[in-house]
Short mmCIF file of C-alpha atoms and ligand atoms in Angstrom, two decimals:
data_model
loop_
_atom_site.label_atom_id
_atom_site.label_comp_id
_atom_site.label_asym_id
_atom_site.label_seq_id
_atom_site.Cartn_x
_atom_site.Cartn_y
_atom_site.Cartn_z
CA MET A 1 -17.69 -20.31 3.17
CA ALA A 2 -15.26 -18.08 1.35
CA ILE A 3 -11.60 -18.76 0.80
CA ILE A 4 -9.79 -16.68 3.39
CA ILE A 5 -6.92 -14.95 1.64
CA ASP A 6 -3.92 -15.41 3.92
CA GLY A 7 -2.11 -12.09 3.54
CA LYS A 8 0.34 -13.06 6.25
CA GLN A 9 1.45 -16.18 4.38
CA ILE A 10 1.57 -14.45 0.97
CA ALA A 11 3.63 -11.68 2.59
CA LYS A 12 5.96 -14.28 4.06
CA ASP A 13 6.52 -15.86 0.64
CA LEU A 14 7.14 -12.45 -0.91
CA ASN A 15 9.59 -11.59 1.88
CA THR A 16 11.48 -14.84 1.22
CA GLN A 17 11.87 -13.83 -2.44
CA THR A 18 12.96 -10.33 -1.43
CA GLN A 19 15.52 -11.76 1.00
CA GLN A 20 16.97 -13.90 -1.80
CA ARG A 21 17.26 -10.89 -4.08
CA VAL A 22 19.01 -8.95 -1.30
CA ALA A 23 21.44 -11.87 -0.88
CA THR A 24 22.21 -11.85 -4.62
CA LEU A 25 22.85 -8.11 -4.52
CA ALA A 26 25.12 -8.59 -1.49
CA GLN A 27 27.38 -10.83 -3.59
CA GLN A 28 27.97 -7.79 -5.79
CA GLY A 29 28.60 -5.58 -2.77
CA ILE A 30 25.25 -3.82 -3.10
CA VAL A 31 22.95 -3.17 -0.13
CA PRO A 32 19.46 -1.76 -0.79
CA GLY A 33 18.76 1.21 1.48
CA LEU A 34 15.44 2.58 2.73
CA ALA A 35 14.99 5.94 4.50
CA VAL A 36 11.77 6.45 6.45
CA ILE A 37 11.05 9.98 7.63
CA ILE A 38 8.53 10.36 10.45
CA VAL A 39 7.45 13.77 11.69
CA GLY A 40 5.69 14.29 15.03
CA ASP A 41 4.57 11.64 17.49
CA ASP A 42 1.42 9.99 16.10
CA PRO A 43 1.41 6.63 17.95
CA ALA A 44 -0.10 4.61 15.06
CA SER A 45 2.51 5.95 12.65
CA ALA A 46 5.25 5.11 15.14
CA ILE A 47 4.10 1.47 15.23
CA TYR A 48 4.02 1.16 11.42
CA VAL A 49 7.44 2.75 11.11
CA ARG A 50 8.89 0.38 13.71
CA ASN A 51 7.38 -2.63 11.88
CA LYS A 52 8.87 -1.46 8.58
CA HIS A 53 12.29 -0.97 10.19
CA ARG A 54 12.27 -4.43 11.78
CA LYS A 55 11.24 -6.12 8.54
CA ALA A 56 13.89 -4.28 6.52
CA VAL A 57 16.66 -5.24 8.93
CA LYS A 58 15.48 -8.86 8.90
CA LEU A 59 15.66 -9.01 5.10
CA GLY A 60 19.12 -7.42 4.95
CA ILE A 61 17.95 -3.99 3.76
CA LYS A 62 19.70 -0.99 5.28
CA SER A 63 17.01 0.96 7.13
CA VAL A 64 17.37 4.55 8.29
CA VAL A 65 14.54 5.96 10.40
CA ARG A 66 14.65 9.73 10.72
CA GLU A 67 12.43 10.94 13.56
CA LEU A 68 11.72 14.66 13.41
CA PRO A 69 9.80 16.99 15.74
CA ALA A 70 6.37 18.30 14.69
CA THR A 71 7.87 21.80 14.93
CA ILE A 72 10.18 21.24 11.95
CA SER A 73 9.75 23.78 9.14
CA GLN A 74 8.83 22.97 5.56
CA ALA A 75 12.26 24.19 4.41
CA GLU A 76 14.12 22.01 6.92
CA LEU A 77 12.12 18.94 5.93
CA LEU A 78 12.75 19.61 2.22
CA GLU A 79 16.46 19.91 3.02
CA ILE A 80 16.43 16.46 4.68
CA VAL A 81 14.64 14.93 1.69
CA GLN A 82 17.37 16.43 -0.51
CA THR A 83 20.13 14.81 1.54
CA TYR A 84 18.55 11.38 0.93
CA ASN A 85 18.01 12.21 -2.76
CA HIS A 86 21.79 12.70 -3.01
CA ASP A 87 22.76 9.76 -0.77
CA ASP A 88 23.85 6.85 -3.00
CA SER A 89 23.31 4.32 -0.20
CA ILE A 90 19.57 5.16 -0.11
CA HIS A 91 17.35 3.73 -2.86
CA GLY A 92 13.92 4.35 -1.36
CA ILE A 93 12.59 7.37 0.55
CA LEU A 94 9.28 7.31 2.39
CA VAL A 95 7.66 10.17 4.30
CA GLN A 96 5.16 8.66 6.72
CA SER A 97 1.73 10.14 6.37
CA PRO A 98 -0.12 12.00 7.76
CA LEU A 99 2.25 14.92 8.31
CA PRO A 100 1.46 17.38 11.12
CA VAL A 101 -0.66 20.37 10.10
CA GLY A 102 1.37 23.22 8.67
CA LEU A 103 3.52 20.98 6.50
CA ASP A 104 2.65 20.73 2.81
CA GLU A 105 2.67 16.99 2.13
CA GLN A 106 2.28 17.37 -1.64
CA ALA A 107 5.29 19.65 -1.88
CA ILE A 108 7.39 17.26 0.22
CA VAL A 109 6.41 14.25 -1.89
CA ALA A 110 7.13 16.19 -5.08
CA ALA A 111 10.64 16.93 -3.76
CA ILE A 112 11.51 13.21 -3.54
CA ASP A 113 13.59 11.97 -6.47
CA PRO A 114 10.98 10.01 -8.51
CA ALA A 115 13.53 7.17 -8.86
CA LYS A 116 13.61 6.88 -5.04
CA ASP A 117 9.87 7.34 -4.48
CA VAL A 118 9.25 3.99 -2.78
CA ASP A 119 5.64 4.89 -1.88
CA GLY A 120 4.83 5.72 -5.54
CA PHE A 121 3.24 9.02 -4.46
CA HIS A 122 5.28 11.37 -6.68
CA PRO A 123 3.08 12.97 -9.37
CA LEU A 124 5.36 11.60 -12.12
CA ASN A 125 4.87 8.02 -10.90
CA VAL A 126 1.15 8.54 -10.29
CA GLY A 127 0.85 9.80 -13.87
CA ARG A 128 2.80 6.84 -15.26
CA LEU A 129 0.45 4.44 -13.47
CA LEU A 130 -2.66 6.26 -14.69
CA ALA A 131 -1.32 6.20 -18.25
CA ASN A 132 -0.33 2.53 -17.81
CA LEU A 133 3.09 3.37 -19.21
CA PRO A 134 5.47 0.47 -19.75
CA GLY A 135 8.82 0.38 -17.97
CA HIS A 136 10.00 0.51 -14.40
CA TYR A 137 8.49 2.87 -11.86
CA PRO A 138 7.28 2.62 -8.27
CA VAL A 139 3.56 2.53 -7.41
CA SER A 140 1.63 2.73 -4.16
CA CYS A 141 2.49 -0.31 -2.04
CA THR A 142 -0.95 -1.15 -0.63
CA PRO A 143 -2.71 -1.57 -4.00
CA ARG A 144 0.36 -3.27 -5.49
CA GLY A 145 0.25 -5.75 -2.61
CA ILE A 146 -3.45 -6.29 -3.28
CA MET A 147 -2.68 -7.07 -6.95
CA THR A 148 -0.14 -9.63 -5.72
CA MET A 149 -2.80 -11.21 -3.50
CA LEU A 150 -5.31 -11.27 -6.37
CA GLY A 151 -2.66 -12.97 -8.49
CA THR A 152 -2.51 -15.90 -6.06
CA LEU A 153 -6.21 -16.66 -6.66
CA ASN A 154 -5.66 -17.54 -10.33
CA GLU A 155 -8.97 -15.91 -11.24
CA HIS A 156 -9.39 -14.07 -14.50
CA LEU A 157 -9.96 -10.38 -13.87
CA ARG A 158 -10.28 -9.19 -17.48
CA GLY A 159 -13.73 -7.90 -18.34
CA LYS A 160 -15.08 -8.34 -14.81
CA GLN A 161 -16.59 -5.64 -12.62
CA ALA A 162 -14.49 -3.99 -9.91
CA VAL A 163 -15.78 -1.53 -7.34
CA VAL A 164 -13.30 0.45 -5.23
CA VAL A 165 -14.82 2.21 -2.22
CA GLY A 166 -12.57 5.16 -1.29
CA ARG A 167 -10.54 7.52 -3.49
CA SER A 168 -7.43 8.41 -1.48
CA MET A 169 -4.07 8.92 -3.15
CA ILE A 170 -2.59 6.05 -1.09
CA VAL A 171 -5.23 3.38 -1.75
CA GLY A 172 -8.43 4.06 -3.73
CA ARG A 173 -7.11 5.97 -6.74
CA PRO A 174 -4.03 3.85 -7.48
CA MET A 175 -6.08 0.70 -6.80
CA ALA A 176 -8.65 1.74 -9.41
CA ALA A 177 -5.84 2.45 -11.90
CA MET A 178 -4.25 -0.97 -11.34
CA LEU A 179 -7.57 -2.80 -11.74
CA LEU A 180 -8.27 -0.80 -14.90
CA ASN A 181 -4.78 -1.68 -16.18
CA ALA A 182 -5.75 -5.32 -15.53
CA ASP A 183 -8.66 -4.79 -17.96
CA MET A 184 -11.41 -4.73 -15.36
CA THR A 185 -14.42 -2.40 -15.59
CA VAL A 186 -13.87 -0.13 -12.61
CA THR A 187 -16.17 2.09 -10.57
CA ILE A 188 -14.91 4.28 -7.74
CA ALA A 189 -17.25 5.10 -4.85
CA HIS A 190 -16.85 7.82 -2.21
CA VAL A 191 -18.94 9.75 0.32
CA HIS A 192 -21.15 11.31 -2.36
CA THR A 193 -21.95 7.98 -4.00
CA LYS A 194 -25.68 7.22 -3.96
CA HIS A 195 -27.04 3.71 -3.39
CA LEU A 196 -23.66 2.32 -2.39
CA SER A 197 -25.07 -1.13 -1.58
CA ASP A 198 -26.60 -1.48 -5.05
CA LEU A 199 -23.22 -0.63 -6.53
CA THR A 200 -21.13 -2.92 -4.33
CA ARG A 201 -23.49 -5.82 -5.16
CA THR A 202 -22.38 -5.53 -8.81
CA ALA A 203 -18.73 -6.11 -7.92
CA ASP A 204 -16.86 -9.27 -8.84
CA VAL A 205 -13.90 -7.66 -7.06
CA LEU A 206 -14.74 -5.30 -4.20
CA VAL A 207 -11.97 -3.27 -2.56
CA VAL A 208 -12.96 -1.25 0.48
CA ALA A 209 -10.69 1.51 1.85
CA THR A 210 -12.72 4.04 3.80
CA GLY A 211 -11.74 3.86 7.45
CA VAL A 212 -15.42 3.34 8.36
CA THR A 213 -15.80 0.31 10.66
CA HIS A 214 -17.98 -2.40 9.05
CA LEU A 215 -19.35 -0.06 6.38
CA ILE A 216 -19.91 -3.11 4.15
CA LYS A 217 -22.43 -5.69 5.41
CA GLY A 218 -22.98 -9.24 4.23
CA ASN A 219 -25.82 -8.39 1.85
CA ASP A 220 -23.79 -5.61 0.20
CA ILE A 221 -21.69 -8.35 -1.37
CA LYS A 222 -22.39 -10.30 -4.57
CA ARG A 223 -22.28 -14.06 -3.98
CA GLY A 224 -18.87 -15.42 -4.89
CA ALA A 225 -17.18 -11.99 -5.05
CA ILE A 226 -13.56 -11.36 -4.11
CA VAL A 227 -13.60 -8.94 -1.16
CA ILE A 228 -10.48 -6.98 -0.17
CA ASP A 229 -10.71 -5.13 3.13
CA VAL A 230 -8.09 -2.40 3.48
CA GLY A 231 -9.59 -0.84 6.60
CA MET A 232 -7.58 -0.67 9.81
CA ASP A 233 -10.30 0.34 12.21
CA ARG A 234 -11.19 -0.16 15.88
CA ASP A 235 -14.44 -1.79 16.96
CA GLU A 236 -16.40 -0.74 20.08
CA ASN A 237 -13.99 -2.76 22.25
CA GLY A 238 -10.94 -1.14 20.71
CA LYS A 239 -10.07 -4.29 18.75
CA LEU A 240 -8.54 -4.01 15.29
CA THR A 241 -11.13 -4.68 12.59
CA GLY A 242 -11.91 -3.73 9.01
CA ASP A 243 -14.33 -1.79 6.81
CA VAL A 244 -16.17 -5.06 6.06
CA ASP A 245 -18.34 -7.01 8.51
CA PHE A 246 -16.19 -10.10 8.08
CA ASP A 247 -18.41 -12.61 9.93
CA ALA A 248 -21.38 -11.81 7.67
CA ALA A 249 -19.31 -11.36 4.51
CA VAL A 250 -17.53 -14.68 4.79
CA ASP A 251 -20.79 -16.51 3.98
CA ARG A 252 -21.37 -14.51 0.78
CA ALA A 253 -17.93 -13.90 -0.66
CA GLY A 254 -15.94 -16.32 -2.79
CA ALA A 255 -12.70 -15.08 -1.24
CA ILE A 256 -12.02 -12.46 1.42
CA THR A 257 -9.09 -10.88 3.26
CA PRO A 258 -9.16 -10.81 7.08
CA VAL A 259 -8.15 -7.88 9.30
CA PRO A 260 -5.59 -8.25 10.72
CA GLY A 261 -3.55 -10.64 8.60
CA GLY A 262 -4.75 -9.51 5.16
CA VAL A 263 -3.76 -6.33 3.38
CA GLY A 264 -1.57 -4.92 6.20
CA PRO A 265 1.28 -7.45 6.05
CA MET A 266 1.23 -7.25 2.24
CA THR A 267 1.76 -3.48 2.36
CA ILE A 268 4.96 -3.89 4.34
CA ALA A 269 6.19 -6.83 2.23
CA THR A 270 5.52 -4.81 -0.94
CA LEU A 271 7.42 -1.85 0.47
CA MET A 272 10.43 -4.14 0.94
CA GLN A 273 9.98 -5.62 -2.56
CA GLN A 274 9.81 -2.14 -4.06
CA THR A 275 12.91 -0.95 -2.17
CA VAL A 276 14.84 -3.80 -3.81
CA ASP A 277 13.20 -3.02 -7.18
CA LEU A 278 14.41 0.60 -6.93
CA CYS A 279 17.90 -0.58 -5.99
CA GLU A 280 18.06 -2.98 -8.96
CA TRP A 281 16.63 -0.42 -11.36
CA SER A 282 19.17 2.18 -10.22
CA GLU A 283 21.95 -0.34 -10.80
CA GLN A 284 20.28 -1.39 -14.06
CA LEU A 285 20.34 -4.99 -12.95
CA GLY A 286 17.03 -5.87 -14.54
CA SER A 287 14.00 -6.44 -12.42
CA ASN A 288 11.12 -8.62 -11.59
N1 NDP B 301 -3.63 -2.07 5.45
C1 NDP B 301 -2.91 -1.10 4.93
O1 NDP B 301 -1.82 -1.30 4.47
C2 NDP B 301 -3.46 0.27 4.87
C3 NDP B 301 -4.64 0.52 5.51
N2 NDP B 301 -5.22 1.75 5.44
C4 NDP B 301 -6.54 1.89 6.07
O2 NDP B 301 -7.52 1.94 5.04
C5 NDP B 301 -8.56 2.84 5.37
C6 NDP B 301 -8.62 3.93 4.34
O3 NDP B 301 -7.41 4.63 4.32
P1 NDP B 301 -7.16 5.91 3.38
O4 NDP B 301 -7.47 5.56 1.98
O5 NDP B 301 -5.83 6.43 3.73
O6 NDP B 301 -8.30 6.88 3.99
P2 NDP B 301 -8.81 8.34 3.63
O7 NDP B 301 -9.49 8.83 4.84
O8 NDP B 301 -7.73 9.14 2.99
O9 NDP B 301 -9.90 8.06 2.49
C7 NDP B 301 -11.10 7.41 2.78
C8 NDP B 301 -11.95 7.37 1.53
O10 NDP B 301 -13.16 6.68 1.85
C9 NDP B 301 -14.26 7.44 1.41
N3 NDP B 301 -15.35 7.25 2.35
C10 NDP B 301 -15.41 7.57 3.65
N4 NDP B 301 -16.60 7.25 4.19
C11 NDP B 301 -17.32 6.72 3.20
C12 NDP B 301 -18.65 6.22 3.11
N5 NDP B 301 -19.46 6.21 4.17
N6 NDP B 301 -19.08 5.74 1.92
C13 NDP B 301 -18.28 5.75 0.85
N7 NDP B 301 -17.01 6.23 0.87
C14 NDP B 301 -16.54 6.70 2.03
C15 NDP B 301 -13.79 8.89 1.38
O11 NDP B 301 -14.54 9.59 0.44
P3 NDP B 301 -14.30 11.15 0.10
O12 NDP B 301 -13.08 11.18 -0.76
O13 NDP B 301 -15.51 11.54 -0.66
O14 NDP B 301 -14.13 11.84 1.40
C16 NDP B 301 -12.34 8.73 0.99
O15 NDP B 301 -12.18 8.76 -0.40
C17 NDP B 301 -8.22 3.30 6.79
O16 NDP B 301 -8.86 2.44 7.71
C18 NDP B 301 -6.71 3.14 6.88
O17 NDP B 301 -6.27 2.96 8.21
C19 NDP B 301 -4.65 2.77 4.72
C20 NDP B 301 -3.46 2.57 4.08
C21 NDP B 301 -2.76 1.31 4.12
N1 GUE B 302 3.88 7.18 3.51
C1 GUE B 302 3.09 6.21 3.99
N2 GUE B 302 3.14 4.98 3.44
C2 GUE B 302 2.34 3.98 3.93
O1 GUE B 302 2.37 2.83 3.42
C3 GUE B 302 1.48 4.26 5.04
C4 GUE B 302 1.49 5.56 5.57
N3 GUE B 302 2.29 6.50 5.03
N4 GUE B 302 0.66 5.87 6.60
C5 GUE B 302 -0.17 4.89 7.25
C6 GUE B 302 -0.56 3.76 6.31
C7 GUE B 302 -1.03 2.51 7.03
N5 GUE B 302 -0.09 1.47 6.66
C8 GUE B 302 -0.11 0.16 7.18
C9 GUE B 302 0.99 -0.68 7.12
C10 GUE B 302 0.98 -1.93 7.72
C11 GUE B 302 -0.11 -2.39 8.40
C12 GUE B 302 -0.07 -3.73 9.08
O2 GUE B 302 0.95 -4.38 9.16
N6 GUE B 302 -1.20 -4.25 9.66
C13 GUE B 302 -1.29 -5.51 10.37
C14 GUE B 302 -1.68 -5.35 11.84
C15 GUE B 302 -0.93 -4.32 12.61
C16 GUE B 302 -1.51 -4.14 14.01
O3 GUE B 302 -1.77 -5.16 14.69
O4 GUE B 302 -1.70 -2.98 14.42
C17 GUE B 302 -2.37 -6.39 9.77
O5 GUE B 302 -3.27 -5.85 9.12
O6 GUE B 302 -2.31 -7.60 9.98
C18 GUE B 302 -1.21 -1.58 8.44
C19 GUE B 302 -1.22 -0.34 7.83
C20 GUE B 302 0.86 2.01 5.85
N7 GUE B 302 0.65 3.30 5.61
#
């Protein structure tokens, strides 16, 4: 039986640290501020945004949720991003994705001040991560949270094989960059990858982010591997499940994340951590 990586508990510990950092900032009269922009009425997005807002408020972070109609124009949305860019009480700006059709997500993300880009999606920050530049900059929260989870396992990653299934800008690509920066040998798989099972069986660390329910079966996993399931999928009964067949995988893996209670809570906790990072960096108060 694999170790079940308790994302909920690791997220709780991270949130406790974040709360302490917020309290220290408060003594200096500083309140970290997060602005979340949500366009249209996608129900899943609405739930995530509400969860983020609740968590921020709980930790003492100022949270502004800006709900906008799907009919908003590109120019109007850019204008709103600009107001937060110039608002000194806001340290992190997040535009919930996906945006309704007709809006150019890349152009919106590029308009965010890179120093306030709490999702780490701005091309400047993506480039810094890919180049493994030193210094302070935000990165995508889901893979950063996964690196935090991997850190709790006290396993050496250097020189080992990583396979990342999925190549999105939010998960797969930044995840591969972070694992490479941790000196792993990284392969990225996607829909055109041939013999996926043969590839995943080579992975000491397997990260799956496809949105395909139970794409990865038990025998696709190397014995003893660390398996990270990013998927937030629905099974045939409408229940939340992952991209990995957990019940089969748990007998093969060395460690595995559950869904729910794995990567999801870490994403939100990392978003809070990174909001406080951005606040501290902007105040030049050092970092962690
Ligand atoms: N827990 C969390 O915090 C988060 C969870 N998620 C969840 O993670 C999953 C992935 O999200 P996201 O990265 O945004 O998704 P995208 O749809 O943007 O990307 C999915 C990726 O998976 C690849 N893919 C799809 N089907 C297959 C297949 N059969 N074999 C191999 N590769 C495949 C696609 O390849 P190609 O590029 O070739 O099309 C693509 O690169 C979703 O379930 C999402 O809900 C996402 C973000 C955060
Ligand atoms: N700009 C942007 N940034 C994002 O970070 C972003 C986004 N857009 N769009 C959508 C995805 C998805 N995402 C999740 C966050 C938390 C959970 C989460 O908390 N999941 C819980 C369960 C939640 C439930 O029960 O529905 C868990 O896995 O235990 C999941 C998914 C962030 N995303």
